[in-house]
Amino acid sequence: MRSTKLRIVPVLTIDKENLVKTYSFSEPRYIGDPVNAARIFNELEVDELVLTDISSDRYQRELNFRLISSVASECFMPLTYGGGVTREDQVEKLLKVGIEKVIINSANYRGDKLSASCIKSFGAQSVIIGVDYRVIGGSDQILYSDSGRSKVEIPFSEYLQKVCDLGPGEIFLNSIDRDGRMEGPDLQTARYVSMSTEMPVTVCGGVRGLDDIRSLEECGVSGVAATSLFVFWGTHRSVLINYPKEIRHIRHYSDE
Amino acid sequence: MIGVLDYGAGNVGSVIRAFGHVGFECSPVVTECELKRCSHLVLPGVGAFDYCMDALASSGLLHELIARVVKDKIPLLGVCVGAQMLGRSSEEGSRKGLNLIDMECIRFPKWPNLKIPHVGWARLHQASATTNTFSTQKILSGRFYFTHSYYMVPKYTENVLFTSTHELHFCSAVYKENIIGVQFHPEKSHRTGLEFLRVFASNEIY
């Protein structure tokens, strides 16, 4: 079977202490314990893991470092964290507890220099810019911040150029409309973004399986992220942490 | 005991945890006194080249590090930017490297479709006919995790331990007697990476 260079990345979404799965960034459904899920994904030797905290109170309190450390201690693979990051000292502490890369998203829209200063201090490879967007009725992509709660009044293409100028290690492109639907990824935006930059782009939202991964690869993306694909099983979406065999098989020869 | 230089620019925790997982005693090294007690040393590095060199210079560990590695010949493993720091210099910055291995670091070229940084998994290919301690079936058949925009270019091929591929072939590991430098992250490379660390910790020459 033809191999792929793509990184195929399960996303663990946490709400307070729980592992959850959302639909279009809302209606979080309880899945289980995030530390246990991380342990299983480590055993399955996944390419990478992303941990995102969507708790509504995450800006009012300190990051949940206890839980983040527990997840990190299960991972002998790259681990990315996103959610509520507003200060450089938080990024420093995240790297210290074993996070490889930190997603900075909403802070970029507030005009602060967090991403730029983190790139300077910790290197571009430690910083991922998260981009959440919706496409409503065939419109252009509309940016959203704060886990899809607030609309951002900056045109998508203008913002993308800003991100490219900033020069992070990666762009994490997340389609709010497609989240949790398992109805296929947004190939058009994936292609547009990854052709606009030399940076690696990871795409999240709607991925159903190998065919979608192949299609995204043709769009030029570097990583495919998903939750539903890796935490649900079968037509009734029963909870089962898994990393499908056909996916494990194709990525084993990633550089050949 | 394995010591991981904790000089403010590196993922010390992950490296310590990984060595612990394969059964080796491993601690962060903050003082010269701690450095003197180590049998093996690891130099991690995250961030820009100059940032790491400056951090190491101001840690007060530099002098003793060189003494232990050059005079006492204890094994040293440089990881990621820690490996690049073993050379003379890097295109990324203006600071001088440790000059333990004759090499410099250059950026991946601006080719269409060549993604920079190189982020992802790749195999190691044995660089020369001479075998070394790391050329085992387990290591050569596995994958390692990379994340970097610059790569090492040793002056002498005898210092190239492994090569890897990201559209172009590049040197992914260097060695010279007791000194090893790896561009990838063994502590983030699952069982294969743990095996690499185990081989490093189990030997004194490679």
XYZ file of C-alpha atoms in Angstrom:
462
model
C 0.000 0.000 0.000
C 1.223 3.509 -0.803
C 2.794 5.139 2.252
C 2.248 8.644 3.521
C 4.468 11.312 5.007
C 1.574 12.836 6.894
C 1.491 12.865 10.641
C -1.788 11.430 11.821
C -2.681 12.959 15.125
C -5.403 12.140 17.659
C -6.781 15.148 19.551
C -7.794 14.844 23.206
C -10.311 17.528 24.113
C -10.698 18.161 27.820
C -13.461 19.966 29.666
C -12.449 20.420 33.307
C -11.080 16.965 34.204
C -12.925 14.972 31.546
C -12.127 13.776 28.081
C -14.965 14.963 25.838
C -15.975 15.083 22.180
C -17.728 18.143 20.788
C -19.956 18.853 17.783
C -19.081 22.114 16.032
C -17.206 23.108 19.199
C -20.296 22.661 21.420
C -22.334 19.901 23.111
C -19.353 18.225 24.791
C -20.041 14.517 25.262
C -18.216 12.667 28.054
C -15.772 10.097 26.691
C -13.627 9.125 29.659
C -10.382 9.821 31.435
C -7.768 11.801 29.459
C -4.753 10.242 31.202
C -5.993 6.756 30.438
C -6.640 7.708 26.802
C -3.102 9.133 26.523
C -1.711 5.881 27.921
C -3.577 3.856 25.265
C -2.488 6.175 22.436
C 1.105 5.865 23.648
C 0.826 2.069 23.556
C -0.546 2.344 20.009
C 2.526 4.439 19.085
C 0.558 7.281 17.496
C 2.562 9.911 15.576
C 1.662 12.716 17.953
C -1.013 13.730 20.405
C -2.781 17.063 20.823
C -4.366 18.029 24.141
C -6.823 20.938 24.097
C -8.624 22.418 27.073
C -12.004 23.867 26.121
C -13.277 24.480 29.691
C -15.267 27.698 29.706
C -13.399 28.976 32.768
C -9.901 28.433 31.414
C -9.124 32.144 31.116
C -10.277 32.833 34.670
C -7.871 30.384 36.280
C -4.352 29.012 35.837
C -3.882 26.216 33.271
C -4.555 22.737 34.595
C -0.851 21.886 34.922
C -1.540 18.898 37.161
C -3.629 17.184 34.477
C -1.298 18.323 31.667
C 1.708 16.834 33.521
C -0.147 13.571 34.098
C -0.948 13.287 30.395
C 2.640 14.235 29.451
C 4.063 11.579 31.726
C 2.258 8.922 29.648
C 3.648 10.168 26.338
C 6.888 9.023 24.724
C 5.874 10.887 21.594
C 5.393 14.584 20.765
C 2.600 16.185 22.740
C 0.980 19.504 21.844
C -1.110 21.593 24.222
C -3.646 24.315 23.426
C -6.280 26.186 25.400
C -6.204 29.329 27.485
C -2.547 30.197 26.870
C -2.055 33.931 27.358
C 1.399 34.367 28.929
C 4.977 33.441 28.091
C 5.637 31.953 31.531
C 2.795 29.474 30.885
C 4.499 28.364 27.686
C 7.798 27.983 29.527
C 6.137 25.829 32.177
C 4.319 23.737 29.553
C 7.618 22.977 27.802
C 9.118 22.087 31.153
C 6.432 19.526 32.028
C 7.001 17.733 28.719
C 4.837 19.536 26.155
C 6.621 19.699 22.813
C 4.547 22.367 21.073
C 2.062 24.946 22.297
C -0.939 26.145 20.295
C -1.569 29.874 20.558
C -4.866 30.994 19.111
C -7.136 33.603 20.705
C -4.231 35.614 22.158
C -3.154 36.458 18.590
C -6.382 38.387 17.950
C -5.943 40.578 21.032
C -2.935 42.208 19.434
C -0.480 40.963 22.033
C 2.982 39.810 21.106
C 2.792 36.434 22.832
C 3.413 34.305 19.719
C 6.302 36.468 18.500
C 8.040 36.495 21.863
C 7.562 32.735 22.343
C 9.035 32.067 18.897
C 12.012 34.186 19.896
C 12.534 32.516 23.269
C 11.619 28.900 22.581
C 12.105 28.556 18.831
C 9.580 28.421 16.000
C 9.209 24.652 16.346
C 7.654 25.095 19.808
C 4.871 27.414 18.633
C 1.794 26.442 16.631
C -0.717 29.056 15.554
C -4.261 27.735 15.936
C -6.781 28.990 13.374
C -10.469 28.213 14.015
C -12.925 29.134 11.265
C -16.385 28.551 9.832
C -17.634 28.581 6.265
C -21.262 29.660 6.294
C -23.358 29.088 3.169
C -20.454 29.038 0.735
C -19.000 32.248 2.167
C -15.329 32.950 2.650
C -13.736 31.515 5.743
C -14.710 33.451 8.880
C -12.311 33.445 11.828
C -13.448 32.698 15.360
C -11.671 32.960 18.691
C -12.290 31.596 22.196
C -13.223 28.059 21.097
C -15.615 29.340 18.446
C -17.447 31.676 20.830
C -16.461 35.019 19.258
C -16.343 36.087 15.643
C -13.144 37.860 14.547
C -13.452 40.820 12.196
C -10.257 40.185 10.245
C -10.418 38.731 6.722
C -9.099 35.161 6.618
C -6.494 35.770 3.907
C -5.168 38.887 5.635
C -4.769 37.001 8.894
C -3.088 34.087 7.144
C -0.479 36.466 5.741
C 0.132 37.802 9.252
C 0.655 34.289 10.558
C 3.100 33.506 7.732
C 5.089 36.668 8.538
C 5.211 35.625 12.175
C 6.843 32.324 11.196
C 5.642 29.736 13.720
C 6.557 26.039 13.422
C 3.136 25.014 12.236
C -0.446 26.113 11.550
C -3.281 24.118 13.147
C -6.340 24.688 10.985
C -9.583 23.729 12.645
C -12.942 23.734 10.854
C -15.681 24.464 13.372
C -18.480 23.378 10.985
C -16.905 19.987 10.411
C -15.999 19.259 14.047
C -17.433 15.940 15.262
C -19.585 15.458 12.149
C -17.455 12.845 10.400
C -18.787 14.108 7.075
C -15.398 14.756 5.486
C -12.786 17.525 5.861
C -12.800 20.978 4.215
C -10.397 20.226 1.371
C -10.742 23.616 -0.257
C -9.472 25.561 2.767
C -6.835 22.917 3.480
C -5.431 23.289 -0.028
C -5.615 27.075 0.039
C -3.771 27.412 3.346
C -1.085 24.840 2.699
C -0.320 26.249 -0.756
C 0.010 29.740 0.775
C 2.884 28.848 3.096
C 6.120 26.894 3.424
C 5.136 26.059 7.007
C 3.644 22.678 7.809
C -0.148 22.776 8.102
C -2.183 20.347 10.212
C -5.873 20.097 9.397
C -8.585 19.120 11.867
C -12.311 18.523 11.469
C -14.514 15.964 9.744
C -11.944 13.267 8.956
C -13.615 9.865 8.483
C -10.732 7.613 7.547
C -8.033 6.699 5.103
C -9.684 8.184 1.998
C -9.980 11.591 3.649
C -6.353 11.365 4.741
C -5.329 10.631 1.141
C -7.380 13.579 -0.125
C -5.799 15.900 2.432
C -2.358 14.667 1.483
C -3.064 15.698 -2.109
C -3.930 19.156 -0.780
C -0.357 19.440 0.492
C -1.022 19.350 4.220
C 1.584 17.892 6.601
C -0.631 16.604 9.374
C -4.168 15.321 9.837
C -5.757 15.635 13.259
C -8.993 14.044 14.423
C -10.898 13.021 17.497
C -14.036 11.105 16.493
C -12.056 8.766 14.242
C -9.899 7.742 17.188
C -12.397 7.634 20.061
C -15.547 6.216 18.436
C -16.168 2.830 16.931
C -18.917 1.631 14.611
C -22.121 3.248 13.394
C -23.456 3.791 16.915
C -20.383 5.774 17.882
C -19.602 3.691 20.936
C -16.540 4.869 22.793
C -13.374 2.952 21.945
C -9.892 4.458 21.887
C -8.343 3.201 18.651
C -5.815 3.960 15.929
C -7.098 2.091 12.861
C -4.825 -0.603 11.500
C -4.803 0.701 7.921
C -3.585 4.058 9.233
C -0.888 2.460 11.367
C 0.223 0.493 8.352
C 0.663 3.343 5.885
C 2.607 5.652 8.166
C 5.262 3.114 9.038
C 7.343 3.931 5.998
C 6.864 7.649 6.166
C 10.153 8.786 4.646
C 10.466 6.296 1.813
C 24.395 8.254 36.803
C 23.165 10.038 33.687
C 23.039 13.811 33.991
C 20.863 16.062 31.834
C 22.180 19.612 31.653
C 19.426 21.830 33.017
C 20.580 25.214 31.728
C 17.228 26.757 30.909
C 16.898 25.732 27.261
C 15.733 22.191 26.870
C 13.093 19.644 27.619
C 14.861 18.169 30.637
C 11.822 16.403 32.105
C 11.038 14.259 29.050
C 14.647 13.078 28.735
C 14.863 12.116 32.408
C 11.552 10.277 32.257
C 12.644 8.369 29.151
C 15.914 7.150 30.738
C 13.985 6.201 33.867
C 11.595 4.160 31.727
C 14.466 2.032 30.376
C 15.916 1.534 33.837
C 18.656 4.119 34.224
C 19.162 6.561 37.033
C 18.990 10.046 35.556
C 18.911 13.536 37.098
C 18.994 17.155 36.068
C 22.407 18.807 36.379
C 22.419 22.390 37.629
C 25.799 22.701 39.385
C 29.408 21.815 38.533
C 29.427 19.561 41.568
C 26.551 17.505 40.137
C 28.267 17.441 36.767
C 31.380 15.868 38.325
C 29.362 12.884 39.575
C 27.905 11.854 36.190
C 28.985 8.885 34.087
C 27.048 10.064 31.011
C 25.814 13.520 30.002
C 22.944 14.733 27.866
C 22.834 18.211 26.358
C 19.252 18.994 25.320
C 18.362 22.134 23.386
C 15.103 23.839 22.470
C 14.945 27.238 20.839
C 17.222 29.377 18.749
C 20.935 28.517 18.505
C 22.166 31.777 20.087
C 19.554 31.562 22.843
C 20.808 28.084 23.783
C 24.511 29.018 23.581
C 23.916 32.096 25.731
C 21.945 30.072 28.254
C 24.704 27.461 28.460
C 27.385 30.130 28.794
C 25.574 31.826 31.661
C 24.764 28.541 33.434
C 28.318 28.241 34.758
C 28.463 24.625 33.538
C 30.404 25.170 30.335
C 33.939 24.834 31.695
C 33.286 21.623 33.607
C 31.267 20.174 30.713
C 34.220 20.539 28.358
C 36.598 19.142 30.988
C 34.489 16.038 31.564
C 33.897 15.356 27.884
C 37.337 16.202 26.466
C 39.617 15.211 29.353
C 37.672 12.451 31.136
C 36.080 11.256 27.867
C 32.699 10.582 29.416
C 29.881 10.007 26.897
C 27.919 13.074 25.797
C 24.639 13.006 23.865
C 23.500 16.248 22.241
C 19.815 16.327 21.287
C 18.282 18.603 18.613
C 19.776 22.080 19.082
C 21.990 20.411 21.715
C 23.502 18.380 18.846
C 23.928 21.459 16.660
C 25.755 23.173 19.529
C 28.514 20.537 19.302
C 29.707 22.137 16.069
C 31.565 25.316 15.182
C 28.627 27.523 14.265
C 25.130 27.738 12.813
C 23.565 29.836 10.074
C 20.777 30.516 12.562
C 22.913 32.696 14.799
C 26.200 34.461 15.358
C 27.425 32.697 18.503
C 30.239 30.171 18.354
C 29.409 26.540 19.081
C 31.277 24.195 21.431
C 33.592 23.113 18.608
C 33.718 19.485 19.749
C 32.961 18.245 16.235
C 34.060 20.004 13.064
C 30.711 20.946 11.546
C 28.335 23.799 10.904
C 24.549 23.964 10.663
C 22.631 25.244 7.675
C 18.959 25.892 6.922
C 16.872 23.684 4.653
C 16.793 25.270 1.174
C 13.768 27.179 -0.102
C 12.434 24.597 -2.514
C 8.845 24.541 -3.686
C 6.868 22.030 -1.606
C 9.680 21.634 0.923
C 8.031 22.290 4.255
C 10.158 24.118 6.835
C 10.536 23.275 9.669
C 10.839 19.576 8.970
C 8.355 18.112 11.416
C 7.687 14.417 11.454
C 8.987 10.888 11.535
C 11.869 9.479 9.549
C 14.170 6.513 9.498
C 17.900 6.475 10.132
C 20.209 5.259 7.406
C 23.640 4.050 8.293
C 26.091 6.529 6.874
C 29.157 4.429 6.184
C 30.376 0.875 6.001
C 31.754 1.048 9.538
C 29.236 -0.271 11.988
C 28.652 1.383 15.330
C 26.890 0.509 18.537
C 23.641 2.140 17.402
C 23.358 0.210 14.126
C 21.023 -2.408 15.501
C 18.022 -3.973 13.841
C 15.685 -2.321 16.355
C 17.058 1.155 15.698
C 17.457 0.887 11.927
C 13.962 -0.518 11.401
C 12.210 2.083 13.555
C 11.216 5.726 13.128
C 12.427 8.845 14.905
C 10.694 12.160 15.500
C 12.260 15.317 14.033
C 11.417 18.988 14.363
C 14.016 21.388 12.970
C 14.729 24.014 10.316
C 18.522 23.655 10.395
C 20.648 20.547 9.980
C 24.235 19.542 10.703
C 26.911 19.414 8.019
C 30.082 17.750 9.338
C 33.302 18.543 7.512
C 34.458 14.923 7.647
C 32.256 12.014 6.593
C 33.769 9.911 9.371
C 31.737 12.015 11.823
C 28.423 11.204 10.112
C 26.622 8.526 12.115
C 23.236 8.459 10.368
C 21.452 10.261 7.560
C 17.724 10.804 7.057
C 15.484 12.191 4.350
C 13.263 15.266 4.103
C 13.081 15.648 0.314
C 16.875 15.844 0.516
C 19.284 13.633 2.449
C 20.733 15.270 5.524
C 22.963 14.215 8.381
C 20.671 13.237 11.262
C 23.328 12.060 13.741
C 27.016 12.770 14.271
C 29.680 11.106 16.375
C 33.272 11.347 17.429
C 34.632 8.915 19.993
C 32.583 9.558 23.135
C 30.412 12.307 21.627
C 27.077 11.728 19.891
C 24.743 14.342 18.461
C 21.238 13.529 17.237
C 18.968 15.900 15.329
C 15.891 13.855 16.246
C 14.239 13.465 19.655
C 14.877 9.941 20.976
C 12.870 10.797 24.109
C 9.831 11.437 21.859
C 10.276 8.494 19.504
C 8.379 5.714 21.252
C 10.084 2.347 21.770
C 12.707 2.928 19.086
C 13.808 6.142 20.740
C 13.906 4.514 24.160
C 16.090 1.791 22.662
C 18.473 4.453 21.322
C 18.772 5.967 24.803
C 19.300 2.521 26.302
C 22.206 1.865 23.914
C 23.723 5.262 24.741
C 23.481 4.652 28.487
C 24.743 1.059 28.296
C 28.014 1.915 26.572
C 31.016 4.179 26.955
C 32.344 4.054 23.438
C 30.261 3.786 20.304
